[in-house]
CSV table of C-alpha atoms and ligand atoms in Angstrom, one decimal:
chain,number,residue,atom,x,y,z
A,1,UNK,CA,-16.0,-18.6,-9.9
A,2,UNK,CA,-12.9,-20.6,-10.8
A,3,UNK,CA,-11.2,-23.1,-8.6
A,4,UNK,CA,-8.0,-24.7,-9.5
A,5,UNK,CA,-6.4,-27.6,-7.8
A,6,UNK,CA,-3.5,-29.9,-8.3
A,7,UNK,CA,-4.4,-33.6,-8.2
A,8,UNK,CA,-2.1,-36.6,-8.0
A,9,UNK,CA,-2.1,-39.6,-10.4
A,10,UNK,CA,-4.5,-41.7,-8.3
A,11,UNK,CA,-7.1,-38.9,-8.0
A,12,UNK,CA,-6.6,-38.1,-11.7
A,13,UNK,CA,-7.6,-41.7,-12.5
A,14,UNK,CA,-10.7,-41.5,-10.3
A,15,UNK,CA,-11.7,-38.3,-12.0
A,16,UNK,CA,-11.4,-39.8,-15.5
A,17,UNK,CA,-13.6,-42.7,-14.4
A,18,UNK,CA,-16.1,-40.5,-12.7
A,19,UNK,CA,-16.5,-38.0,-15.6
A,20,UNK,CA,-16.4,-40.7,-18.3
A,21,UNK,CA,-20.1,-40.2,-19.2
A,22,UNK,CA,-20.1,-36.4,-19.0
A,23,UNK,CA,-17.2,-35.7,-21.2
A,24,UNK,CA,-17.5,-33.1,-23.9
A,25,UNK,CA,-16.7,-34.0,-27.4
A,26,UNK,CA,-13.9,-31.5,-27.7
A,27,UNK,CA,-10.9,-31.5,-25.4
A,28,UNK,CA,-8.8,-28.3,-25.0
A,29,UNK,CA,-5.1,-28.6,-25.7
A,30,UNK,CA,-3.1,-30.5,-23.0
A,31,UNK,CA,-6.3,-31.6,-21.3
A,32,UNK,CA,-7.3,-35.1,-20.5
A,33,UNK,CA,-11.0,-34.2,-20.7
A,34,UNK,CA,-13.5,-31.4,-20.3
A,35,UNK,CA,-16.8,-32.4,-18.7
A,36,UNK,CA,-20.0,-30.9,-17.4
A,37,UNK,CA,-20.9,-31.3,-13.8
A,38,UNK,CA,-24.2,-29.5,-12.8
A,39,UNK,CA,-23.5,-25.7,-13.2
A,40,UNK,CA,-19.8,-26.2,-13.6
A,41,UNK,CA,-17.3,-27.1,-16.3
A,42,UNK,CA,-14.5,-29.4,-15.2
A,43,UNK,CA,-11.2,-29.5,-17.1
A,44,UNK,CA,-8.5,-31.9,-16.1
A,45,UNK,CA,-5.1,-31.4,-17.6
A,46,UNK,CA,-2.3,-33.9,-18.2
A,47,UNK,CA,-0.2,-32.0,-15.7
A,48,UNK,CA,-2.8,-32.9,-13.0
A,49,UNK,CA,-4.2,-29.4,-12.9
A,50,UNK,CA,-8.0,-29.6,-12.4
A,51,UNK,CA,-10.0,-26.5,-13.2
A,52,UNK,CA,-13.6,-26.0,-12.0
A,53,UNK,CA,-15.5,-23.1,-13.5
A,54,UNK,CA,-19.0,-21.9,-12.9
A,55,UNK,CA,-21.7,-21.4,-10.3
A,56,UNK,CA,-21.2,-24.7,-8.5
A,57,UNK,CA,-17.4,-24.8,-8.9
A,58,UNK,CA,-16.9,-24.8,-5.1
A,59,UNK,CA,-19.2,-27.7,-4.5
A,60,UNK,CA,-17.8,-29.7,-7.4
A,61,UNK,CA,-14.2,-29.0,-6.5
A,62,UNK,CA,-14.8,-29.8,-2.8
A,63,UNK,CA,-15.4,-33.5,-3.6
A,64,UNK,CA,-12.1,-33.8,-5.4
A,65,UNK,CA,-10.2,-31.8,-2.8
A,66,UNK,CA,-11.4,-34.4,-0.2
A,67,UNK,CA,-10.6,-37.3,-2.5
A,68,UNK,CA,-7.1,-36.0,-3.1
A,69,UNK,CA,-6.6,-35.6,0.6
A,70,UNK,CA,-7.9,-39.0,1.3
A,71,UNK,CA,-5.8,-40.8,-1.3
A,72,UNK,CA,-2.6,-38.8,-0.6
A,73,UNK,CA,-2.8,-38.0,3.2
A,74,UNK,CA,0.8,-36.8,3.4
A,75,UNK,CA,0.5,-34.2,0.6
A,76,UNK,CA,-0.8,-30.7,1.1
A,77,UNK,CA,-3.5,-29.9,-1.4
A,78,UNK,CA,-2.8,-26.9,-3.6
A,79,UNK,CA,-6.1,-25.0,-4.2
A,80,UNK,CA,-6.7,-21.6,-5.8
A,81,UNK,CA,-10.0,-19.8,-5.6
A,82,UNK,CA,-10.6,-16.9,-7.9
A,83,UNK,CA,-13.1,-15.3,-5.5
A,84,UNK,CA,-10.8,-15.1,-2.5
A,85,UNK,CA,-8.0,-13.9,-4.7
A,86,UNK,CA,-10.2,-11.1,-6.0
A,87,UNK,CA,-11.0,-10.1,-2.4
A,88,UNK,CA,-7.3,-10.1,-1.5
A,89,UNK,CA,-6.4,-7.9,-4.5
A,90,UNK,CA,-9.6,-5.8,-4.1
A,91,UNK,CA,-9.6,-3.7,-7.3
A,92,UNK,CA,-9.9,-0.1,-6.4
A,93,UNK,CA,-12.8,1.8,-7.9
A,94,UNK,CA,-11.6,4.8,-9.7
A,95,UNK,CA,-14.3,7.5,-10.0
A,96,UNK,CA,-13.7,9.1,-13.4
A,97,UNK,CA,-15.4,12.3,-12.2
A,98,UNK,CA,-12.6,12.8,-9.7
A,99,UNK,CA,-9.8,11.2,-11.6
A,100,UNK,CA,-10.2,13.5,-14.6
A,101,UNK,CA,-10.9,16.6,-12.6
A,102,UNK,CA,-8.6,19.4,-11.5
A,103,UNK,CA,-7.7,18.4,-8.0
A,104,UNK,CA,-5.7,19.3,-5.0
A,105,UNK,CA,-4.4,16.1,-3.4
A,106,UNK,CA,-2.6,15.5,-0.1
A,107,UNK,CA,-0.5,12.7,1.2
A,108,UNK,CA,2.3,12.0,3.7
A,109,UNK,CA,5.4,9.8,4.0
A,110,UNK,CA,7.7,8.8,6.8
A,111,UNK,CA,5.1,7.8,9.4
A,112,UNK,CA,6.4,4.2,9.3
A,113,UNK,CA,10.1,5.1,9.3
A,114,UNK,CA,12.1,5.1,12.5
A,115,UNK,CA,14.6,7.4,11.0
A,116,UNK,CA,13.8,10.3,8.7
A,117,UNK,CA,11.1,13.0,9.1
A,118,UNK,CA,7.4,13.0,8.4
A,119,UNK,CA,6.7,14.9,5.2
A,120,UNK,CA,3.2,16.0,4.2
A,121,UNK,CA,2.5,17.6,0.8
A,122,UNK,CA,-0.5,19.0,-1.0
A,123,UNK,CA,-0.3,19.3,-4.7
A,124,UNK,CA,-2.5,20.9,-7.4
A,125,UNK,CA,-3.0,19.1,-10.7
A,126,UNK,CA,-4.8,21.0,-13.3
A,127,UNK,CA,-6.7,18.5,-15.4
A,128,UNK,CA,-4.9,19.2,-18.7
A,129,UNK,CA,-1.7,17.9,-17.1
A,130,UNK,CA,-3.1,14.4,-16.4
A,131,UNK,CA,-2.0,12.8,-19.7
A,132,UNK,CA,1.5,14.1,-19.2
A,133,UNK,CA,1.7,12.8,-15.6
A,134,UNK,CA,0.4,9.4,-16.7
A,135,UNK,CA,3.1,9.4,-19.3
A,136,UNK,CA,5.7,10.1,-16.6
A,137,UNK,CA,4.5,7.0,-14.7
A,138,UNK,CA,2.8,8.9,-11.8
A,139,UNK,CA,-0.2,6.6,-12.0
A,140,UNK,CA,1.6,3.7,-10.4
A,141,UNK,CA,3.3,5.9,-7.8
A,142,UNK,CA,3.5,3.1,-5.3
A,143,UNK,CA,5.6,1.0,-7.7
A,144,UNK,CA,8.2,3.7,-8.5
A,145,UNK,CA,11.7,3.2,-7.2
A,146,UNK,CA,13.6,5.9,-5.3
A,147,UNK,CA,15.8,6.5,-8.4
A,148,UNK,CA,12.8,7.0,-10.6
A,149,UNK,CA,11.3,9.4,-8.1
A,150,UNK,CA,14.5,11.4,-8.0
A,151,UNK,CA,14.3,11.6,-11.8
A,152,UNK,CA,10.7,12.6,-12.3
A,153,UNK,CA,9.8,14.8,-9.3
A,154,UNK,CA,12.1,17.7,-10.4
A,155,UNK,CA,10.1,17.7,-13.6
A,156,UNK,CA,6.8,17.6,-11.8
A,157,UNK,CA,7.5,20.4,-9.4
A,158,UNK,CA,8.4,22.7,-12.3
A,159,UNK,CA,4.8,22.4,-13.5
A,160,UNK,CA,2.5,21.9,-10.5
A,161,UNK,CA,2.0,24.1,-7.5
A,162,UNK,CA,2.5,22.4,-4.1
A,163,UNK,CA,3.1,23.0,-0.4
A,164,UNK,CA,5.1,20.7,1.8
A,165,UNK,CA,5.8,20.6,5.5
A,166,UNK,CA,8.5,18.6,7.2
A,167,UNK,CA,8.2,17.5,10.8
A,168,UNK,CA,11.7,16.5,12.1
A,169,UNK,CA,11.9,13.6,14.5
A,170,UNK,CA,13.1,16.0,17.2
A,171,UNK,CA,9.8,17.9,16.8
A,172,UNK,CA,7.9,14.7,16.6
A,173,UNK,CA,9.3,13.5,19.9
A,174,UNK,CA,8.6,16.8,21.5
A,175,UNK,CA,5.0,16.9,20.4
A,176,UNK,CA,4.1,13.2,20.8
A,177,UNK,CA,2.2,12.6,24.0
A,178,UNK,CA,-1.0,10.9,25.3
A,179,UNK,CA,-3.3,13.3,23.5
A,180,UNK,CA,-1.0,13.7,20.5
A,181,UNK,CA,-0.9,10.5,18.5
A,182,UNK,CA,0.4,9.8,15.0
A,183,UNK,CA,-3.0,10.4,13.3
A,184,UNK,CA,-3.7,13.6,15.1
A,185,UNK,CA,-0.2,14.8,14.0
A,186,UNK,CA,-1.0,13.8,10.4
A,187,UNK,CA,-4.3,15.6,10.5
A,188,UNK,CA,-2.7,18.8,11.7
A,189,UNK,CA,0.0,18.6,9.1
A,190,UNK,CA,-2.4,17.8,6.2
A,191,UNK,CA,-4.6,20.7,7.3
A,192,UNK,CA,-1.6,23.0,7.4
A,193,UNK,CA,-0.6,22.3,3.8
A,194,UNK,CA,-4.2,22.4,2.6
A,195,UNK,CA,-4.9,25.8,4.2
A,196,UNK,CA,-1.7,27.1,2.5
A,197,UNK,CA,-2.3,25.7,-0.9
A,198,UNK,CA,-6.1,26.5,-1.1
A,199,UNK,CA,-5.3,30.1,-0.1
A,200,UNK,CA,-3.4,30.4,-3.4
A,201,UNK,CA,-5.2,28.0,-5.7
A,202,UNK,CA,-9.0,28.5,-6.1
A,203,UNK,CA,-10.0,26.9,-9.3
A,204,UNK,CA,-10.0,23.2,-8.2
A,205,UNK,CA,-12.9,20.8,-8.5
A,206,UNK,CA,-12.0,18.5,-5.6
A,207,UNK,CA,-9.6,18.4,-2.6
A,208,UNK,CA,-8.7,14.8,-2.0
A,209,UNK,CA,-6.9,13.5,1.1
A,210,UNK,CA,-5.6,9.9,1.2
A,211,UNK,CA,-7.8,8.6,4.0
A,212,UNK,CA,-6.0,7.6,7.2
A,213,UNK,CA,-8.8,8.3,9.6
A,214,UNK,CA,-12.6,8.5,9.3
A,215,UNK,CA,-13.6,12.1,8.3
A,216,UNK,CA,-15.3,12.8,11.6
A,217,UNK,CA,-12.2,11.7,13.4
A,218,UNK,CA,-10.0,13.8,11.2
A,219,UNK,CA,-12.0,16.9,12.0
A,220,UNK,CA,-12.2,16.0,15.6
A,221,UNK,CA,-8.3,16.0,15.7
A,222,UNK,CA,-8.5,19.6,14.4
A,223,UNK,CA,-11.0,20.9,16.9
A,224,UNK,CA,-8.4,23.2,18.4
A,225,UNK,CA,-7.0,24.5,15.1
A,226,UNK,CA,-8.1,28.0,14.2
A,227,UNK,CA,-8.2,27.5,10.5
A,228,UNK,CA,-9.6,24.3,9.2
A,229,UNK,CA,-10.0,23.4,5.6
A,230,UNK,CA,-13.2,21.4,5.4
A,231,UNK,CA,-14.2,20.7,1.8
A,232,UNK,CA,-12.4,17.4,1.6
A,233,UNK,CA,-13.1,14.2,-0.3
A,234,UNK,CA,-11.4,11.4,1.6
A,235,UNK,CA,-10.4,8.4,-0.5
A,236,UNK,CA,-8.6,5.3,0.6
A,237,UNK,CA,-5.9,4.3,-1.8
A,238,UNK,CA,-6.0,7.9,-2.9
A,239,UNK,CA,-2.9,7.7,-5.0
A,240,UNK,CA,-4.5,5.3,-7.4
A,241,UNK,CA,-7.7,7.3,-7.6
A,242,UNK,CA,-6.4,10.8,-8.0
A,243,UNK,CA,-3.2,11.9,-9.6
A,244,UNK,CA,-2.9,14.9,-7.4
A,245,UNK,CA,-2.6,12.6,-4.4
A,246,UNK,CA,-0.1,10.5,-6.3
A,247,UNK,CA,2.0,13.7,-7.0
A,248,UNK,CA,1.7,14.7,-3.4
A,249,UNK,CA,2.9,11.3,-2.4
A,250,UNK,CA,5.9,11.4,-4.8
A,251,UNK,CA,6.9,15.0,-3.8
A,252,UNK,CA,6.7,14.0,-0.1
A,253,UNK,CA,8.8,10.9,-0.9
A,254,UNK,CA,11.4,13.1,-2.8
A,255,UNK,CA,11.8,15.4,0.1
A,256,UNK,CA,12.0,12.5,2.5
A,257,UNK,CA,14.8,10.9,0.5
A,258,UNK,CA,16.7,14.1,0.5
A,259,UNK,CA,16.4,14.6,4.2
A,260,UNK,CA,17.2,11.0,4.8
A,261,UNK,CA,20.4,11.3,2.8
A,262,UNK,CA,21.4,14.4,4.7
A,263,UNK,CA,20.9,12.6,8.0
A,264,UNK,CA,22.9,9.6,6.7
A,265,UNK,CA,25.8,11.7,5.7
A,266,UNK,CA,25.7,13.8,8.9
A,267,UNK,CA,26.0,10.6,10.9
A,268,UNK,CA,28.5,9.2,8.5
A,269,UNK,CA,26.7,5.9,8.2
A,270,UNK,CA,24.2,4.0,6.2
A,271,UNK,CA,20.6,4.2,7.5
A,272,UNK,CA,17.9,1.8,6.5
A,273,UNK,CA,14.3,2.9,5.9
A,274,UNK,CA,11.3,1.4,7.6
A,275,UNK,CA,11.4,0.0,11.1
A,276,UNK,CA,12.9,-3.5,10.7
A,277,UNK,CA,15.7,-5.3,12.6
A,278,UNK,CA,18.2,-3.6,10.3
A,279,UNK,CA,17.0,-0.3,11.8
A,280,UNK,CA,17.7,-1.7,15.3
A,281,UNK,CA,21.2,-2.6,14.3
A,282,UNK,CA,21.8,0.9,12.9
A,283,UNK,CA,20.3,2.3,16.1
A,284,UNK,CA,22.8,0.4,18.2
A,285,UNK,CA,25.7,1.7,16.1
A,286,UNK,CA,24.3,5.3,16.6
A,287,UNK,CA,24.2,5.1,20.4
A,288,UNK,CA,27.7,3.6,20.4
A,289,UNK,CA,29.0,6.4,18.4
A,290,UNK,CA,26.9,9.4,19.6
A,291,UNK,CA,25.2,8.3,22.8
A,292,UNK,CA,21.6,7.2,23.6
A,293,UNK,CA,20.2,10.7,23.6
A,294,UNK,CA,21.0,11.0,19.9
A,295,UNK,CA,17.9,8.8,19.2
A,296,UNK,CA,15.6,11.5,20.7
A,297,UNK,CA,16.9,13.8,18.0
A,298,UNK,CA,16.9,11.6,14.9
A,299,UNK,CA,14.5,8.8,15.5
A,300,UNK,CA,10.8,8.4,16.3
A,301,UNK,CA,11.5,7.6,19.9
A,302,UNK,CA,8.1,6.0,20.8
A,303,UNK,CA,8.6,3.3,18.2
A,304,UNK,CA,9.2,-0.2,19.6
A,305,UNK,CA,12.7,-0.1,18.0
A,306,UNK,CA,13.9,2.2,20.8
A,307,UNK,CA,13.2,-0.4,23.4
A,308,UNK,CA,15.0,-3.1,21.4
A,309,UNK,CA,18.0,-0.8,20.7
A,310,UNK,CA,18.4,0.2,24.4
A,311,UNK,CA,18.0,-3.3,25.7
A,312,UNK,CA,20.7,-4.5,23.4
A,313,UNK,CA,23.0,-1.8,24.8
A,314,UNK,CA,22.4,-3.1,28.4
A,315,UNK,CA,23.3,-6.7,27.3
A,316,UNK,CA,26.7,-5.6,26.1
B,1,LIG,MN1,-1.1,7.9,2.2
């Protein structure tokens, strides 16, 4: 465990006095001292950075956090704890057995966008293509810009089989109801593309779905479907753990961007992605130009944005 905090001159002085007898002989560069404190090594730097490393780092640091607070009551103490940061980042565990296998992966986009359709894709990545996909940058699919996606997806779809389905917002609004929520819709669409792709591709090792619902819930959503593909490995953060999921995500995104641009130009205006206040502003312009009913056709009507957009209209 490593705890780092910033101390002021007065605390620094107290630390020097306190650790005078526990100082190590050698001092790292730019450090005032390095000392042993129970199961912890304390390093104080000239800049006022104090680093506590080891089993008892939290106990050791706590004393100095309190001292700093006491001596400088108006300052906010700046503390970093490696353990809590690790938890926040939460390294995903990549199972090499799945990552290096021939996989069908499935992922969706557009579920958080007020404008633009929901697109779900399943893609098949034969294991010999993995190095090539890594080279293309597919591994960090979340970090790829739209421009990069427009550049690499045409290359990807030349080599890998896939099935996509597009649910327009008009269809979304027609289907959405009390017993048809977003996750049920996703399950139905994932199942559709998986049934299609697995009827053509048979030599896969795993079928991986980026997990958005617990497996029993996913299958519960499909209880009225007549063909259900069941042999699924559900993985959270699937795009980091299986390149077929990453490809499915990128292809979905590619189609989404295309559809989004089509919509933008048909309305002859710029549309923002997501569901922010920018989206509300665009929505207001749309109803001024095309009337309020237009939203039922091109936006996810049950999103909170609709209420905001319509209430703005009334104010005017
Ligand atoms: Mn996903």
